[in-house]
Amino acid sequence: LHSAVTRIQVQRPGFNYTFAHICILNNDKTCIVDDIVHVLEELKAARSSNRTNFAITYPITHLKDGREVYNGHQLGGVTVHSKDRVKSAEAIQLTYYLQAINSLNDMVAEKWESIFCDTVELFQKSNRKVKMYPFTSSSLKEDFQKTSRVSERYLITSLVLVVTLAILCCSMQDCVRSKPWLGLLGLLTVTLATLTAAGIINLTGGKYNSTFLGIPFVMLGHGLYGTFEMLSSWRKTREDQHVKERTAAVFADSMLSFSLTTAMYLVTFGIGASPFTNIEAARIFCCNSCIAIFFNYLYVLSFYGSSLVFTGYIENNYQHSIFCRKVPKPEVLQEKPAWYRFLLTAKFSEDTADAEETNTYESHLLVWFLKRYYCDWITNTYVKPFVVLFYLVYISFALMGYLQVSEGSDLSNIVATATRTIEYTTAQQKYFSNYSPVIGFYIYESIEYWNTSVQEDVLEYTKGFVRISWFESYLNYLRKLNISTGLPKKNFTDMLRNSFLKAPQFAHFSEDIIFSKKYNNEVDVVASRMFLVAKTMETKREELYDLLETLRKLSLTSKVKFIVFNPSFVYMDRYASSVGAPLQNSCISALFLLFFSAFLVADSLINVWLTLTVASVEFGVIGFMTLWKVELDCISVLCLIYGINYTIDNCAPLLSTFVLGKEFTRTKWVKNALEVHGVAILQSYLCYIVGLIPLAAVPSNLTRTLFRCLFLIALVTFFHCFAILPVILTFLPPSKKKRKEKKNPENREEIECVEMVDMDSTRVVDQITTV
């Protein structure tokens, strides 16, 4: 396999590049290859010459030239005899290092990587007993973007399901008052906003990434609720009013809360899109979400508002809600066939004149269910204790999960499942998790290496590690020569330069030491490095992070000034400091906005209840997503930011209606709030869940995390809106008795009611004048 890889050729005009042309070179101008290749070559030579005394030790072995090399990250699944002699190894890892010094070299290297993967796969077909998992510098990027391709048909299925359910949610048996077109146009409004944002990002040179798959679902939760709330407000208006008056009432009733929740989205996602967020994918996602939400607000005001007016005129003229045909009077319908009467079923004004208290929209299934059954059931005295008990169970499980939260830095969580990244990382975790990556231990100041106490300090710091160290090798070299390690400075340095580093087996250590000549020609070691490897278990990532923190604290307090480094530390540090930053900043901005808006809203108690509800929902989502094996990574953090806004979207209208209600009892106002806003919440929730379900089948870890987080957010918010809040608000503040206005018997109101009947039409207008 190694020979086949080194023979790979990249054809360019006039020249064919091989591995030897683009590899990173040693000091002797030969390609750097893994030490295990030299071990295998020596093993092959020993076998061909029938030598049986050649042995490989683990995790440090000796080459023919006497060099000590570390093979812990090159041999995996190792079983050993006594004295660390390798009996067998289940896996070998070969790494090839390429140059990227200019654009041509970079292009050739990229092409070489592509041919490398094809070569390994071809080699696999002819050697089926051996499993091979190639991985290159571009594999992660390709596998990350693969999620978009494998998600296409699932997203189309999701769109079809949401369109169907949105139309059904806006439909009712009454063919005049049914609004199926508004369900479709509401979804079209959300789609237009999402496409507008994608177009703007594209035109401004933005880069697409697979996290954008979450944006349609962010827009679905926010945009559809706004349109359903407007439709719910339309149902509350009086049918005898002009369309303009009904539309004005709809905008006055629903657009204030929709404007405030849109502002909350813009603030929280705006903070996520700011320079305070260090993760580029999260910043671009938040930026795109802000643009989509802003245009969704404009489109709801203009496009959807106009559509509502249009369907209002259709209703006002008693035209069919789908076919826009004039619906005949009941006496005319009696002469038609049964199927015709079924399609054109409608109530006229004179049909409901005798029952003025009956709302013609109550025939809608969801309105009828909430008003007739659910509101009375959830506020029943015998149901409340079970809801409170269920909430305590919810808090207990959420706390159990919250205490186990871990920050995810596993890159396989953001790629599609059947990919090279997943196969490679799975194999690496299985076979190469015994030891940590090689950690560089850098002493960056001149110390007294010849001093025995300093020697003891350095050895103490590196104690417990597998060490590849010039310092320890040099001390052992002196002991073998029966020379004391506590030599004078000049003798110690001269022996190091002129004897130790000249020996072939130790010559490679010259790259680990920096010498400097002083003004009196005295040579001093001004800096040096050693390499350490820690023994780890299966939870290598967590252990490595703890090890990094321990070594850092030690470097600040030790006598010897040193730093530790491994390329993976860069990612770990950046990820650890960045993964929670968007969520933290968004939470602070949301609380800030809620606090200052408390002085603007009619009652600051609304904001208090809203804050408590958001905290309860976020706490539950974090806890349950941990129990569902979702780590706190970039995707889940973005979902939690969205969860803040989704909760406010659904709970704010309920809470404001309850808190601002006067007279009557708490139970009465809880029922009223559910009747007024419950239908819109239920409609948007059903469409949202149906849209999420196909996402669960996408073969990608990214969409799996996305589905689990968004599903939990929707479920927990729905649980609070329809169970927790309706029960808790019936026995906690605000008190309605204190708000009840006592009427003064001296200040009586006289009401004059004048009924005006237009003889030419079926409309009846009640004009009420207060004297």
Coordinates of N, CA and C in Angstrom, one line a residue, residues 452-579:
T452 N 21.7 19.4 39.3 CA 20.9 18.2 39.6 C 19.5 18.5 40.1
S453 N 19.4 19.6 40.8 CA 18.0 19.9 41.4 C 17.1 20.3 40.2
V454 N 17.7 21.1 39.2 CA 16.9 21.4 38.1 C 16.5 20.2 37.3
Q455 N 17.5 19.3 37.1 CA 17.2 18.0 36.4 C 16.0 17.2 37.1
E456 N 16.1 17.2 38.4 CA 15.0 16.5 39.1 C 13.6 17.2 38.9
D457 N 13.7 18.6 38.9 CA 12.4 19.3 38.6 C 11.8 19.0 37.2
V458 N 12.7 19.0 36.2 CA 12.2 18.7 34.9 C 11.7 17.3 34.8
L459 N 12.4 16.3 35.3 CA 11.9 14.9 35.3 C 10.6 14.8 36.1
E460 N 10.5 15.5 37.1 CA 9.2 15.5 37.9 C 8.0 16.0 37.1
Y461 N 8.2 17.0 36.4 CA 7.2 17.6 35.5 C 6.7 16.6 34.5
T462 N 7.7 15.8 33.9 CA 7.3 14.9 32.8 C 7.1 13.5 33.3
K463 N 7.0 13.3 34.6 CA 6.8 12.0 35.2 C 5.4 11.5 34.9
G464 N 5.3 10.3 34.6 CA 4.0 9.7 34.3 C 3.6 9.7 32.8
F465 N 4.4 10.4 32.0 CA 4.2 10.4 30.6 C 5.1 9.4 29.9
V466 N 4.7 9.0 28.7 CA 5.6 8.4 27.8 C 6.4 9.5 27.1
R467 N 7.8 9.4 27.2 CA 8.6 10.6 26.9 C 9.5 10.3 25.7
I468 N 9.6 11.2 24.8 CA 10.6 11.2 23.7 C 11.4 12.5 24.0
S469 N 12.5 12.3 24.7 CA 13.1 13.5 25.3 C 14.6 13.4 25.1
W470 N 15.2 14.5 24.5 CA 16.7 14.5 24.4 C 17.3 14.6 25.8
F471 N 16.6 15.3 26.7 CA 17.2 15.5 28.0 C 17.4 14.2 28.8
E472 N 16.3 13.4 28.8 CA 16.4 12.1 29.5 C 17.4 11.2 28.8
S473 N 17.4 11.2 27.5 CA 18.3 10.3 26.7 C 19.8 10.7 27.0
Y474 N 20.0 12.0 27.1 CA 21.3 12.5 27.4 C 21.8 12.1 28.8
L475 N 20.9 12.2 29.8 CA 21.3 11.8 31.1 C 21.6 10.3 31.2
N476 N 20.8 9.5 30.5 CA 21.0 8.1 30.4 C 22.4 7.8 29.7
Y477 N 22.7 8.6 28.7 CA 23.9 8.4 27.9 C 25.1 8.7 28.9
L478 N 25.0 9.7 29.7 CA 26.1 10.0 30.6 C 26.3 8.9 31.7
R479 N 25.1 8.4 32.1 CA 25.2 7.3 33.2 C 25.8 6.1 32.6
K480 N 25.5 5.8 31.3 CA 26.2 4.6 30.7 C 27.7 4.7 30.6
L481 N 28.1 6.0 30.4 CA 29.6 6.2 30.4 C 30.2 6.4 31.7
N482 N 29.4 6.2 32.8 CA 29.8 6.3 34.2 C 30.3 7.8 34.5
I483 N 29.6 8.7 33.9 CA 29.9 10.1 34.1 C 28.7 10.7 34.9
S484 N 29.1 11.5 35.9 CA 28.0 12.1 36.7 C 27.2 13.1 35.9
T485 N 25.9 13.1 36.1 CA 25.0 14.1 35.4 C 25.2 15.5 35.9
G486 N 25.8 15.7 37.1 CA 26.0 17.0 37.7 C 27.3 17.6 37.2
L487 N 27.6 17.6 35.9 CA 28.9 18.2 35.4 C 28.9 19.7 35.5
P488 N 30.0 20.3 35.5 CA 30.1 21.8 35.3 C 29.4 22.2 34.0
K489 N 29.0 23.4 34.0 CA 28.2 23.9 32.8 C 29.0 23.7 31.5
K490 N 30.2 24.1 31.4 CA 31.0 24.0 30.2 C 31.1 22.5 29.7
N491 N 31.5 21.6 30.7 CA 31.6 20.2 30.4 C 30.3 19.6 29.9
F492 N 29.2 20.0 30.6 CA 27.9 19.5 30.3 C 27.5 19.8 28.9
T493 N 27.7 21.1 28.5 CA 27.4 21.6 27.2 C 28.3 21.0 26.1
D494 N 29.6 21.0 26.4 CA 30.5 20.4 25.3 C 30.2 19.0 25.1
M495 N 29.9 18.2 26.1 CA 29.6 16.8 26.0 C 28.3 16.6 25.2
L496 N 27.4 17.5 25.4 CA 26.1 17.5 24.7 C 26.3 17.7 23.2
R497 N 27.1 18.8 22.9 CA 27.3 19.2 21.5 C 28.2 18.3 20.7
N498 N 29.3 17.9 21.3 CA 30.4 17.2 20.6 C 30.4 15.7 20.7
S499 N 29.6 15.2 21.6 CA 29.6 13.7 21.7 C 28.2 13.2 21.6
F500 N 27.3 13.6 22.4 CA 25.9 13.1 22.3 C 25.2 13.3 21.0
L501 N 25.2 14.5 20.5 CA 24.5 14.8 19.3 C 25.2 14.4 18.0
K502 N 26.5 14.0 18.2 CA 27.2 13.4 17.0 C 26.9 12.0 16.8
A503 N 26.5 11.3 17.8 CA 26.1 9.9 17.7 C 25.0 9.7 16.8
P504 N 25.0 8.7 15.8 CA 23.9 8.6 14.8 C 22.5 8.4 15.5
Q505 N 22.5 7.6 16.6 CA 21.2 7.3 17.1 C 20.6 8.5 17.9
F506 N 21.4 9.6 18.1 CA 20.9 10.7 18.8 C 20.9 12.0 18.0
A507 N 21.4 11.9 16.7 CA 21.6 13.1 15.9 C 20.3 13.8 15.7
H508 N 19.1 13.1 15.6 CA 17.9 13.7 15.3 C 17.4 14.7 16.5
F509 N 18.1 14.5 17.6 CA 17.7 15.4 18.7 C 18.3 16.9 18.5
S510 N 19.1 17.0 17.6 CA 19.7 18.4 17.3 C 18.6 19.4 16.9
E511 N 17.5 18.9 16.4 CA 16.4 19.8 16.0 C 15.6 20.2 17.3
D512 N 15.8 19.6 18.4 CA 15.1 19.9 19.6 C 15.8 20.9 20.6
I513 N 17.0 21.3 20.2 CA 17.8 22.2 21.1 C 18.3 23.4 20.3
I514 N 18.2 24.6 20.9 CA 18.7 25.8 20.3 C 19.9 26.3 21.2
F515 N 21.1 26.4 20.5 CA 22.3 26.8 21.2 C 22.5 28.3 20.9
S516 N 23.2 29.0 21.8 CA 23.5 30.4 21.6 C 24.9 30.7 22.1
K517 N 25.7 31.4 21.4 CA 27.0 31.8 21.8 C 27.0 33.2 22.5
K518 N 27.6 33.3 23.6 CA 27.6 34.5 24.3 C 28.9 35.3 23.9
Y519 N 29.0 36.5 24.5 CA 30.1 37.4 24.1 C 31.5 36.8 24.4
N520 N 31.6 35.9 25.4 CA 32.9 35.3 25.7 C 33.0 33.9 25.1
N521 N 32.3 33.7 24.0 CA 32.3 32.4 23.2 C 31.8 31.2 24.0
E522 N 31.1 31.5 25.1 CA 30.5 30.5 26.0 C 29.2 30.1 25.3
V523 N 29.0 28.8 25.2 CA 27.8 28.2 24.5 C 26.7 27.9 25.6
D524 N 25.5 28.3 25.3 CA 24.4 28.1 26.3 C 23.2 27.5 25.5
V525 N 22.4 26.7 26.2 CA 21.1 26.2 25.7 C 20.0 27.2 26.1
V526 N 19.6 27.9 25.1 CA 18.6 29.0 25.4 C 17.1 28.5 25.3
A527 N 16.9 27.4 24.6 CA 15.5 26.8 24.5 C 15.7 25.4 24.1
S528 N 14.7 24.6 24.5 CA 14.7 23.2 24.1 C 13.2 22.6 24.1
R529 N 13.0 21.5 23.5 CA 11.7 20.9 23.5 C 11.8 19.4 23.8
M530 N 10.8 18.8 24.4 CA 10.6 17.4 24.6 C 9.2 17.0 24.1
F531 N 9.0 15.8 23.9 CA 7.6 15.3 23.5 C 7.1 14.3 24.5
L532 N 5.8 14.6 24.9 CA 5.2 13.8 26.0 C 3.9 13.1 25.4
V533 N 3.6 11.9 25.8 CA 2.4 11.3 25.5 C 1.7 10.7 26.7
A534 N 0.4 11.0 26.9 CA -0.3 10.5 28.1 C -1.1 9.3 27.8
K535 N -1.2 8.4 28.8 CA -2.1 7.3 28.7 C -3.5 7.7 28.9
T536 N -4.4 7.3 28.0 CA -5.8 7.8 28.0 C -6.7 6.6 27.9
M537 N -8.0 6.9 28.3 CA -9.0 5.9 28.2 C -9.9 6.2 27.0
E538 N -11.1 5.7 26.9 CA -12.0 5.9 25.8 C -12.5 7.3 25.7
T539 N -12.6 8.0 26.9 CA -13.0 9.4 26.9 C -11.8 10.3 26.7
K540 N -11.1 10.1 25.6 CA -9.8 10.8 25.3 C -10.0 12.3 25.3
R541 N -11.1 12.8 24.7 CA -11.2 14.2 24.5 C -11.3 14.9 25.8
E542 N -12.2 14.4 26.7 CA -12.3 15.0 28.0 C -11.0 14.9 28.9
E543 N -10.4 13.8 28.8 CA -9.1 13.6 29.5 C -8.0 14.5 29.0
L544 N -8.0 14.7 27.7 CA -7.0 15.5 27.1 C -7.2 17.0 27.5
Y545 N -8.5 17.4 27.6 CA -8.7 18.8 28.0 C -8.4 19.0 29.4
D546 N -8.6 18.0 30.3 CA -8.3 18.1 31.7 C -6.7 18.2 31.8
L547 N -6.1 17.3 31.0 CA -4.6 17.3 31.0 C -4.0 18.7 30.6
L548 N -4.6 19.2 29.6 CA -4.1 20.5 29.1 C -4.3 21.6 30.2
E549 N -5.4 21.6 30.9 CA -5.6 22.6 32.0 C -4.6 22.4 33.1
T550 N -4.4 21.1 33.4 CA -3.4 20.8 34.5 C -2.0 21.3 34.2
L551 N -1.6 21.0 33.0 CA -0.2 21.4 32.6 C -0.1 22.9 32.5
R552 N -1.2 23.6 32.1 CA -1.1 25.1 32.0 C -1.0 25.7 33.4
K553 N -1.8 25.1 34.4 CA -1.6 25.6 35.7 C -0.3 25.4 36.3
L554 N 0.3 24.2 36.0 CA 1.6 23.9 36.4 C 2.7 24.8 35.8
S555 N 2.5 25.2 34.5 CA 3.5 26.1 33.9 C 3.5 27.5 34.5
L556 N 2.4 27.9 35.1 CA 2.3 29.2 35.7 C 3.0 29.3 37.1
T557 N 3.1 28.1 37.8 CA 3.6 28.1 39.1 C 5.0 27.4 39.2
S558 N 5.5 26.8 38.2 CA 6.7 26.0 38.3 C 7.9 26.9 38.2
K559 N 9.0 26.3 38.7 CA 10.3 27.1 38.6 C 10.8 27.1 37.2
V560 N 10.6 26.1 36.5 CA 11.0 26.0 35.1 C 9.9 26.6 34.2
K561 N 10.2 27.6 33.4 CA 9.2 28.2 32.5 C 9.0 27.4 31.2
F562 N 7.8 26.9 31.1 CA 7.6 26.0 29.9 C 6.1 26.3 29.4
I563 N 5.9 25.9 28.2 CA 4.6 25.9 27.6 C 4.4 24.5 27.0
V564 N 3.1 24.1 26.8 CA 2.7 22.8 26.2 C 1.9 23.1 25.0
F565 N 2.1 22.3 23.9 CA 1.3 22.6 22.7 C 1.1 21.3 21.9
N566 N -0.1 21.2 21.3 CA -0.4 20.2 20.3 C -1.4 20.9 19.3
P567 N -1.3 20.7 18.0 CA -2.3 21.3 17.1 C -3.7 21.2 17.5
S568 N -4.1 20.0 18.2 CA -5.5 19.9 18.6 C -5.9 20.8 19.7
F569 N -4.9 21.4 20.5 CA -5.2 22.3 21.5 C -5.8 23.6 21.0
V570 N -5.4 24.0 19.7 CA -5.9 25.2 19.1 C -7.4 25.1 19.0
Y571 N -7.8 23.9 18.4 CA -9.2 23.7 18.2 C -10.0 23.6 19.5
M572 N -9.4 22.8 20.5 CA -10.0 22.7 21.8 C -10.2 24.0 22.5
D573 N -9.2 24.8 22.5 CA -9.3 26.1 23.2 C -10.3 27.0 22.5
R574 N -10.2 27.1 21.2 CA -11.2 27.9 20.5 C -12.6 27.5 20.6
Y575 N -12.8 26.1 20.6 CA -14.1 25.6 20.7 C -14.6 25.8 22.1
A576 N -13.8 25.5 23.1 CA -14.2 25.6 24.5 C -14.7 27.0 24.8
S577 N -13.9 28.0 24.3 CA -14.2 29.4 24.6 C -15.3 30.0 23.7
S578 N -15.6 29.3 22.6 CA -16.5 29.9 21.6 C -17.9 29.2 21.6
V579 N -18.0 27.9 21.9 CA -19.2 27.2 21.7 C -20.4 27.8 22.5

